[in-house]
PDB file of C-alpha atoms in Angstrom:
ATOM      1  CA  ASP A 197     -13.167  -8.648  14.013  1.00  0.00           C
ATOM      2  CA  THR A 198      -9.489  -9.286  13.315  1.00  0.00           C
ATOM      3  CA  ALA A 199      -8.201  -6.239  11.539  1.00  0.00           C
ATOM      4  CA  VAL A 200      -6.027  -3.189  11.343  1.00  0.00           C
ATOM      5  CA  SER A 201      -8.097  -0.281  12.607  1.00  0.00           C
ATOM      6  CA  GLN A 202      -7.291   3.403  12.348  1.00  0.00           C
ATOM      7  CA  THR A 203      -8.878   6.381  14.001  1.00  0.00           C
ATOM      8  CA  PRO A 204     -10.091   8.828  13.028  1.00  0.00           C
ATOM      9  CA  LYS A 205     -11.285   8.049   9.514  1.00  0.00           C
ATOM     10  CA  TYR A 206     -11.476  11.712   8.626  1.00  0.00           C
ATOM     11  CA  LEU A 207      -9.584  14.636  10.069  1.00  0.00           C
ATOM     12  CA  VAL A 208      -9.969  18.260   9.050  1.00  0.00           C
ATOM     13  CA  THR A 209      -7.713  20.709  10.805  1.00  0.00           C
ATOM     14  CA  GLN A 210      -6.090  24.086  10.415  1.00  0.00           C
ATOM     15  CA  MET A 211      -2.513  24.763   9.451  1.00  0.00           C
ATOM     16  CA  GLY A 212      -0.185  24.896  12.382  1.00  0.00           C
ATOM     17  CA  ASN A 213      -2.155  22.466  14.549  1.00  0.00           C
ATOM     18  CA  ASP A 214      -0.786  19.252  16.029  1.00  0.00           C
ATOM     19  CA  LYS A 215      -2.740  16.040  15.477  1.00  0.00           C
ATOM     20  CA  SER A 216      -2.430  12.300  16.051  1.00  0.00           C
ATOM     21  CA  ILE A 217      -3.710   9.303  14.139  1.00  0.00           C
ATOM     22  CA  LYS A 218      -4.014   6.020  15.970  1.00  0.00           C
ATOM     23  CA  CYS A 219      -3.567   2.506  14.638  1.00  0.00           C
ATOM     24  CA  GLU A 220      -4.192  -0.835  16.258  1.00  0.00           C
ATOM     25  CA  GLN A 221      -3.912  -4.375  14.959  1.00  0.00           C
ATOM     26  CA  ASN A 222      -5.220  -7.487  16.624  1.00  0.00           C
ATOM     27  CA  LEU A 223      -3.675  -9.887  14.152  1.00  0.00           C
ATOM     28  CA  GLY A 224      -0.657 -10.658  16.315  1.00  0.00           C
ATOM     29  CA  HIS A 225       1.639  -9.246  13.651  1.00  0.00           C
ATOM     30  CA  ASP A 226       5.148  -8.137  14.530  1.00  0.00           C
ATOM     31  CA  THR A 227       5.655  -5.312  12.071  1.00  0.00           C
ATOM     32  CA  MET A 228       3.564  -2.192  11.540  1.00  0.00           C
ATOM     33  CA  TYR A 229       3.838   0.562   8.960  1.00  0.00           C
ATOM     34  CA  TRP A 230       2.634   4.016   8.028  1.00  0.00           C
ATOM     35  CA  TYR A 231       2.157   4.837   4.366  1.00  0.00           C
ATOM     36  CA  LYS A 232       1.073   8.145   2.826  1.00  0.00           C
ATOM     37  CA  GLN A 233      -1.120   8.183  -0.299  1.00  0.00           C
ATOM     38  CA  ASP A 234      -1.106  11.465  -2.179  1.00  0.00           C
ATOM     39  CA  SER A 235      -3.791  12.946  -4.404  1.00  0.00           C
ATOM     40  CA  LYS A 236      -2.440  10.921  -7.341  1.00  0.00           C
ATOM     41  CA  LYS A 237      -2.957   7.727  -5.359  1.00  0.00           C
ATOM     42  CA  PHE A 238       0.789   7.092  -4.978  1.00  0.00           C
ATOM     43  CA  LEU A 239       1.513   5.065  -1.828  1.00  0.00           C
ATOM     44  CA  LYS A 240       4.848   5.828  -0.178  1.00  0.00           C
ATOM     45  CA  ILE A 241       6.236   4.323   2.986  1.00  0.00           C
ATOM     46  CA  MET A 242       6.953   6.628   5.911  1.00  0.00           C
ATOM     47  CA  PHE A 243       7.848   4.379   8.827  1.00  0.00           C
ATOM     48  CA  SER A 244       7.919   0.809   9.977  1.00  0.00           C
ATOM     49  CA  TYR A 245       8.254  -0.668  13.443  1.00  0.00           C
ATOM     50  CA  ASN A 246       9.069  -4.232  14.411  1.00  0.00           C
ATOM     51  CA  ASN A 247       8.198  -5.144  17.993  1.00  0.00           C
ATOM     52  CA  LYS A 248       8.237  -1.489  19.041  1.00  0.00           C
ATOM     53  CA  GLU A 249      11.582  -0.849  17.346  1.00  0.00           C
ATOM     54  CA  LEU A 250      11.901   1.629  14.482  1.00  0.00           C
ATOM     55  CA  ILE A 251      13.085  -0.199  11.371  1.00  0.00           C
ATOM     56  CA  ILE A 252      12.327   2.116   8.451  1.00  0.00           C
ATOM     57  CA  ASN A 253      12.354   5.917   8.615  1.00  0.00           C
ATOM     58  CA  GLU A 254      12.100   7.321   5.097  1.00  0.00           C
ATOM     59  CA  THR A 255      12.790  10.914   4.274  1.00  0.00           C
ATOM     60  CA  VAL A 256       9.935  12.372   6.226  1.00  0.00           C
ATOM     61  CA  PRO A 257       9.949  15.791   7.899  1.00  0.00           C
ATOM     62  CA  ASN A 258      10.643  15.465  11.597  1.00  0.00           C
ATOM     63  CA  ARG A 259       7.258  17.068  12.265  1.00  0.00           C
ATOM     64  CA  PHE A 260       6.057  13.486  11.831  1.00  0.00           C
ATOM     65  CA  SER A 261       6.808  11.230  14.775  1.00  0.00           C
ATOM     66  CA  PRO A 262       5.666   7.625  15.102  1.00  0.00           C
ATOM     67  CA  LYS A 263       5.062   6.171  18.539  1.00  0.00           C
ATOM     68  CA  SER A 264       4.705   2.472  19.286  1.00  0.00           C
ATOM     69  CA  PRO A 265       3.652   1.824  22.887  1.00  0.00           C
ATOM     70  CA  ASP A 266       3.429  -1.918  22.200  1.00  0.00           C
ATOM     71  CA  LYS A 267       3.610  -4.158  19.146  1.00  0.00           C
ATOM     72  CA  ALA A 268      -0.133  -3.913  18.523  1.00  0.00           C
ATOM     73  CA  HIS A 269      -0.169  -0.122  18.276  1.00  0.00           C
ATOM     74  CA  LEU A 270       1.571   2.364  16.036  1.00  0.00           C
ATOM     75  CA  ASN A 271       0.409   5.962  16.295  1.00  0.00           C
ATOM     76  CA  LEU A 272       1.427   8.868  14.105  1.00  0.00           C
ATOM     77  CA  HIS A 273       1.805  12.322  15.571  1.00  0.00           C
ATOM     78  CA  ILE A 274       2.143  15.346  13.299  1.00  0.00           C
ATOM     79  CA  ASN A 275       3.248  18.741  14.558  1.00  0.00           C
ATOM     80  CA  SER A 276       2.702  22.100  12.905  1.00  0.00           C
ATOM     81  CA  LEU A 277       0.516  20.744  10.121  1.00  0.00           C
ATOM     82  CA  GLU A 278       1.028  22.157   6.636  1.00  0.00           C
ATOM     83  CA  LEU A 279      -1.237  22.232   3.577  1.00  0.00           C
ATOM     84  CA  GLY A 280       1.003  19.681   1.870  1.00  0.00           C
ATOM     85  CA  ASP A 281       0.334  17.147   4.616  1.00  0.00           C
ATOM     86  CA  SER A 282      -3.184  16.672   3.210  1.00  0.00           C
ATOM     87  CA  ALA A 283      -3.359  13.054   2.083  1.00  0.00           C
ATOM     88  CA  VAL A 284      -4.733   9.671   3.076  1.00  0.00           C
ATOM     89  CA  TYR A 285      -2.575   7.942   5.669  1.00  0.00           C
ATOM     90  CA  PHE A 286      -2.679   4.155   5.776  1.00  0.00           C
ATOM     91  CA  CYS A 287      -1.505   1.983   8.598  1.00  0.00           C
ATOM     92  CA  ALA A 288      -0.533  -1.614   7.770  1.00  0.00           C
ATOM     93  CA  SER A 289       0.808  -4.654   9.557  1.00  0.00           C
ATOM     94  CA  SER A 290       2.499  -7.867   8.566  1.00  0.00           C
ATOM     95  CA  GLN A 291       3.648 -11.167   9.925  1.00  0.00           C
ATOM     96  CA  ASP A 292       7.343 -11.889   9.718  1.00  0.00           C
ATOM     97  CA  PRO A 293       8.832 -12.172   7.174  1.00  0.00           C
ATOM     98  CA  PRO A 294       6.729  -9.510   5.422  1.00  0.00           C
ATOM     99  CA  ALA A 295       8.018 -10.559   1.997  1.00  0.00           C
ATOM    100  CA  MET A 296       6.334 -13.922   2.487  1.00  0.00           C
ATOM    101  CA  TYR A 297       3.060 -12.731   4.010  1.00  0.00           C
ATOM    102  CA  GLY A 298       2.410  -9.288   2.598  1.00  0.00           C
ATOM    103  CA  TYR A 299       0.615  -6.486   4.375  1.00  0.00           C
ATOM    104  CA  THR A 300      -2.835  -5.991   5.793  1.00  0.00           C
ATOM    105  CA  PHE A 301      -3.951  -2.412   5.467  1.00  0.00           C
ATOM    106  CA  GLY A 302      -6.206  -0.320   7.630  1.00  0.00           C
ATOM    107  CA  SER A 303      -9.004   1.636   5.962  1.00  0.00           C
ATOM    108  CA  GLY A 304      -7.069   4.899   5.973  1.00  0.00           C
ATOM    109  CA  THR A 305      -7.358   8.326   7.564  1.00  0.00           C
ATOM    110  CA  ARG A 306      -8.122  11.183   5.205  1.00  0.00           C
ATOM    111  CA  LEU A 307      -6.322  14.237   6.577  1.00  0.00           C
ATOM    112  CA  THR A 308      -7.308  17.648   5.201  1.00  0.00           C
ATOM    113  CA  VAL A 309      -5.326  20.671   6.289  1.00  0.00           C
ATOM    114  CA  VAL A 310      -7.046  23.991   5.669  1.00  0.00           C
TER     115      VAL A 310
ATOM    116  CA  GLU B 311      16.524   4.335  -6.508  1.00  0.00           C
ATOM    117  CA  ASP B 312      14.036   1.506  -6.173  1.00  0.00           C
ATOM    118  CA  LYS B 313      11.000   1.937  -8.376  1.00  0.00           C
ATOM    119  CA  VAL B 314       7.923   0.143  -9.620  1.00  0.00           C
ATOM    120  CA  VAL B 315       6.327   1.302 -12.852  1.00  0.00           C
ATOM    121  CA  GLN B 316       2.815   0.381 -13.902  1.00  0.00           C
ATOM    122  CA  SER B 317       1.138   0.775 -17.255  1.00  0.00           C
ATOM    123  CA  PRO B 318      -1.217   1.918 -18.443  1.00  0.00           C
ATOM    124  CA  LEU B 319      -2.011   4.550 -15.810  1.00  0.00           C
ATOM    125  CA  SER B 320      -5.664   4.357 -16.734  1.00  0.00           C
ATOM    126  CA  LEU B 321      -7.846   2.137 -18.797  1.00  0.00           C
ATOM    127  CA  VAL B 322     -11.523   2.289 -19.800  1.00  0.00           C
ATOM    128  CA  VAL B 323     -13.189  -0.869 -21.102  1.00  0.00           C
ATOM    129  CA  HIS B 324     -16.630  -2.356 -21.577  1.00  0.00           C
ATOM    130  CA  GLU B 325     -18.049  -5.210 -19.524  1.00  0.00           C
ATOM    131  CA  GLY B 326     -16.912  -8.526 -20.881  1.00  0.00           C
ATOM    132  CA  ASP B 327     -13.600  -7.243 -22.160  1.00  0.00           C
ATOM    133  CA  THR B 328     -10.298  -8.823 -21.116  1.00  0.00           C
ATOM    134  CA  VAL B 329      -7.605  -6.538 -19.743  1.00  0.00           C
ATOM    135  CA  THR B 330      -3.909  -6.909 -19.021  1.00  0.00           C
ATOM    136  CA  LEU B 331      -2.171  -4.637 -16.549  1.00  0.00           C
ATOM    137  CA  ASN B 332       1.585  -4.315 -16.570  1.00  0.00           C
ATOM    138  CA  CYS B 333       4.111  -3.865 -13.840  1.00  0.00           C
ATOM    139  CA  SER B 334       7.883  -3.561 -14.023  1.00  0.00           C
ATOM    140  CA  TYR B 335      10.237  -3.250 -11.078  1.00  0.00           C
ATOM    141  CA  GLU B 336      13.756  -2.248 -10.167  1.00  0.00           C
ATOM    142  CA  VAL B 337      14.150  -3.102  -6.521  1.00  0.00           C
ATOM    143  CA  THR B 338      17.271  -3.933  -4.541  1.00  0.00           C
ATOM    144  CA  ASN B 339      17.309  -7.546  -3.345  1.00  0.00           C
ATOM    145  CA  PHE B 340      13.878  -8.269  -4.799  1.00  0.00           C
ATOM    146  CA  ARG B 341      11.914 -10.710  -2.645  1.00  0.00           C
ATOM    147  CA  SER B 342       8.343 -10.844  -3.958  1.00  0.00           C
ATOM    148  CA  LEU B 343       5.755  -8.920  -5.939  1.00  0.00           C
ATOM    149  CA  LEU B 344       2.251  -8.162  -4.762  1.00  0.00           C
ATOM    150  CA  TRP B 345      -0.906  -6.986  -6.494  1.00  0.00           C
ATOM    151  CA  TYR B 346      -3.584  -5.052  -4.608  1.00  0.00           C
ATOM    152  CA  LYS B 347      -7.001  -3.770  -5.579  1.00  0.00           C
ATOM    153  CA  GLN B 348      -8.063  -0.416  -4.142  1.00  0.00           C
ATOM    154  CA  GLU B 349     -11.631   0.762  -4.358  1.00  0.00           C
ATOM    155  CA  LYS B 350     -12.765   3.454  -1.979  1.00  0.00           C
ATOM    156  CA  LYS B 351     -10.720   2.537   1.023  1.00  0.00           C
ATOM    157  CA  ALA B 352      -7.870   0.172   1.926  1.00  0.00           C
ATOM    158  CA  PRO B 353      -5.935  -1.739  -0.650  1.00  0.00           C
ATOM    159  CA  THR B 354      -7.043  -5.354  -0.580  1.00  0.00           C
ATOM    160  CA  PHE B 355      -4.646  -8.166  -1.320  1.00  0.00           C
ATOM    161  CA  LEU B 356      -4.938 -10.026  -4.592  1.00  0.00           C
ATOM    162  CA  PHE B 357      -1.744 -11.988  -5.251  1.00  0.00           C
ATOM    163  CA  MET B 358       1.755 -12.525  -4.024  1.00  0.00           C
ATOM    164  CA  LEU B 359       4.287 -13.796  -6.575  1.00  0.00           C
ATOM    165  CA  THR B 360       7.738 -15.093  -5.695  1.00  0.00           C
ATOM    166  CA  SER B 361       8.552 -17.623  -8.394  1.00  0.00           C
ATOM    167  CA  SER B 362       8.959 -16.849 -12.053  1.00  0.00           C
ATOM    168  CA  GLY B 363       6.599 -18.397 -14.574  1.00  0.00           C
ATOM    169  CA  ILE B 364       4.043 -19.802 -12.152  1.00  0.00           C
ATOM    170  CA  GLU B 365       0.575 -18.373 -12.756  1.00  0.00           C
ATOM    171  CA  LYS B 366      -1.646 -17.596  -9.797  1.00  0.00           C
ATOM    172  CA  LYS B 367      -5.389 -17.568 -10.381  1.00  0.00           C
ATOM    173  CA  SER B 368      -8.364 -16.382  -8.447  1.00  0.00           C
ATOM    174  CA  GLY B 369     -11.609 -16.546 -10.381  1.00  0.00           C
ATOM    175  CA  ARG B 370     -11.359 -14.253 -13.393  1.00  0.00           C
ATOM    176  CA  LEU B 371      -8.064 -12.770 -12.185  1.00  0.00           C
ATOM    177  CA  SER B 372      -4.652 -14.227 -12.841  1.00  0.00           C
ATOM    178  CA  SER B 373      -1.098 -13.024 -12.522  1.00  0.00           C
ATOM    179  CA  ILE B 374       2.383 -14.147 -13.384  1.00  0.00           C
ATOM    180  CA  LEU B 375       5.906 -12.981 -12.606  1.00  0.00           C
ATOM    181  CA  ASP B 376       8.850 -12.853 -15.016  1.00  0.00           C
ATOM    182  CA  LYS B 377      12.035 -12.400 -13.034  1.00  0.00           C
ATOM    183  CA  LYS B 378      14.159 -12.307 -16.127  1.00  0.00           C
ATOM    184  CA  GLU B 379      12.209  -9.330 -17.472  1.00  0.00           C
ATOM    185  CA  LEU B 380      11.660  -7.893 -13.962  1.00  0.00           C
ATOM    186  CA  SER B 381       7.959  -7.652 -14.661  1.00  0.00           C
ATOM    187  CA  SER B 382       4.562  -8.997 -13.899  1.00  0.00           C
ATOM    188  CA  ILE B 383       1.136  -8.900 -15.508  1.00  0.00           C
ATOM    189  CA  LEU B 384      -2.344  -9.012 -14.030  1.00  0.00           C
ATOM    190  CA  ASN B 385      -5.084 -10.342 -16.301  1.00  0.00           C
ATOM    191  CA  ILE B 386      -8.773  -9.878 -15.759  1.00  0.00           C
ATOM    192  CA  THR B 387     -11.102 -11.766 -18.083  1.00  0.00           C
ATOM    193  CA  ALA B 388     -14.808 -11.089 -18.651  1.00  0.00           C
ATOM    194  CA  THR B 389     -14.568  -7.802 -16.780  1.00  0.00           C
ATOM    195  CA  GLN B 390     -17.485  -6.590 -14.680  1.00  0.00           C
ATOM    196  CA  THR B 391     -18.366  -3.115 -13.407  1.00  0.00           C
ATOM    197  CA  GLY B 392     -17.308  -4.303  -9.945  1.00  0.00           C
ATOM    198  CA  ASP B 393     -13.739  -4.654 -11.224  1.00  0.00           C
ATOM    199  CA  SER B 394     -13.531  -0.861 -11.515  1.00  0.00           C
ATOM    200  CA  ALA B 395     -10.759   0.134  -9.111  1.00  0.00           C
ATOM    201  CA  ILE B 396      -7.145   1.157  -8.890  1.00  0.00           C
ATOM    202  CA  TYR B 397      -4.826  -1.862  -9.197  1.00  0.00           C
ATOM    203  CA  LEU B 398      -1.566  -1.426  -7.315  1.00  0.00           C
ATOM    204  CA  CYS B 399       1.599  -3.380  -7.922  1.00  0.00           C
ATOM    205  CA  ALA B 400       4.293  -3.440  -5.240  1.00  0.00           C
ATOM    206  CA  ALA B 401       7.669  -5.109  -4.897  1.00  0.00           C
ATOM    207  CA  PHE B 402       9.337  -6.128  -1.679  1.00  0.00           C
ATOM    208  CA  GLN B 403      12.851  -4.834  -1.183  1.00  0.00           C
ATOM    209  CA  GLY B 404      15.001  -7.257   0.764  1.00  0.00           C
ATOM    210  CA  GLY B 405      16.897  -6.056   3.789  1.00  0.00           C
ATOM    211  CA  SER B 406      14.561  -3.219   4.749  1.00  0.00           C
ATOM    212  CA  GLU B 407      11.535  -5.437   4.014  1.00  0.00           C
ATOM    213  CA  LYS B 408       9.630  -2.505   2.647  1.00  0.00           C
ATOM    214  CA  LEU B 409       7.009  -2.554  -0.099  1.00  0.00           C
ATOM    215  CA  VAL B 410       7.699  -0.206  -2.968  1.00  0.00           C
ATOM    216  CA  PHE B 411       4.472   0.686  -4.756  1.00  0.00           C
ATOM    217  CA  GLY B 412       3.782   1.676  -8.337  1.00  0.00           C
ATOM    218  CA  LYS B 413       1.436   4.539  -9.067  1.00  0.00           C
ATOM    219  CA  GLY B 414      -1.400   2.190  -9.932  1.00  0.00           C
ATOM    220  CA  THR B 415      -3.591   1.559 -12.955  1.00  0.00           C
ATOM    221  CA  LYS B 416      -7.075   3.021 -12.739  1.00  0.00           C
ATOM    222  CA  LEU B 417      -9.476   0.587 -14.412  1.00  0.00           C
ATOM    223  CA  THR B 418     -12.963   1.689 -15.330  1.00  0.00           C
ATOM    224  CA  VAL B 419     -15.385  -0.952 -16.583  1.00  0.00           C
ATOM    225  CA  ASN B 420     -18.457   0.532 -18.265  1.00  0.00           C
ATOM    226  CA  PRO B 421     -21.724  -1.428 -18.563  1.00  0.00           C
TER     227      PRO B 421
END
């Protein structure tokens, strides 16, 4: 299946732990993104990478670090997890130019920090 | 600061009703506006609008962009319970090529 796939789908962890969320797309897209959706369903961009190069880095605590080993993968590593990090994290990808093609979203990772 | 505002935030209707969802945007170097439908999981693409005044249709859904008013509407006619979802509006900001999302309209269609 051609898609944007994220793993894991659910992640429950304790405060202070370090965790990673993986994202892979087999659509041949050049740009990948991480968005955070809070409890009020508000989607906010965190990062974007184009061909392994960081393009957008919004005001995100530096406990969050994206890693792009190749243009088909964009992983999100989170250090020292806090309660406020609980949210659904969506990975997305787009063909260039994104404004013409829009995004394809992954199915999300629900992170719960306890 | 770039922003996208949607109204209403929530809406409850009966099957068969027609609804209009509103979206206004203030985005630097606006490029295009997108509508997404989000049920339980990932937002799924509905429409992309780049030109003012040209209606896009897909079945019972239609949408139009007004660049003069910096706004867009999404119409759903003859609503069905399967239309219950959060409808997200997003505007592309030129330069950074990032999508700025509104907070969504939660639509509930009752039988």
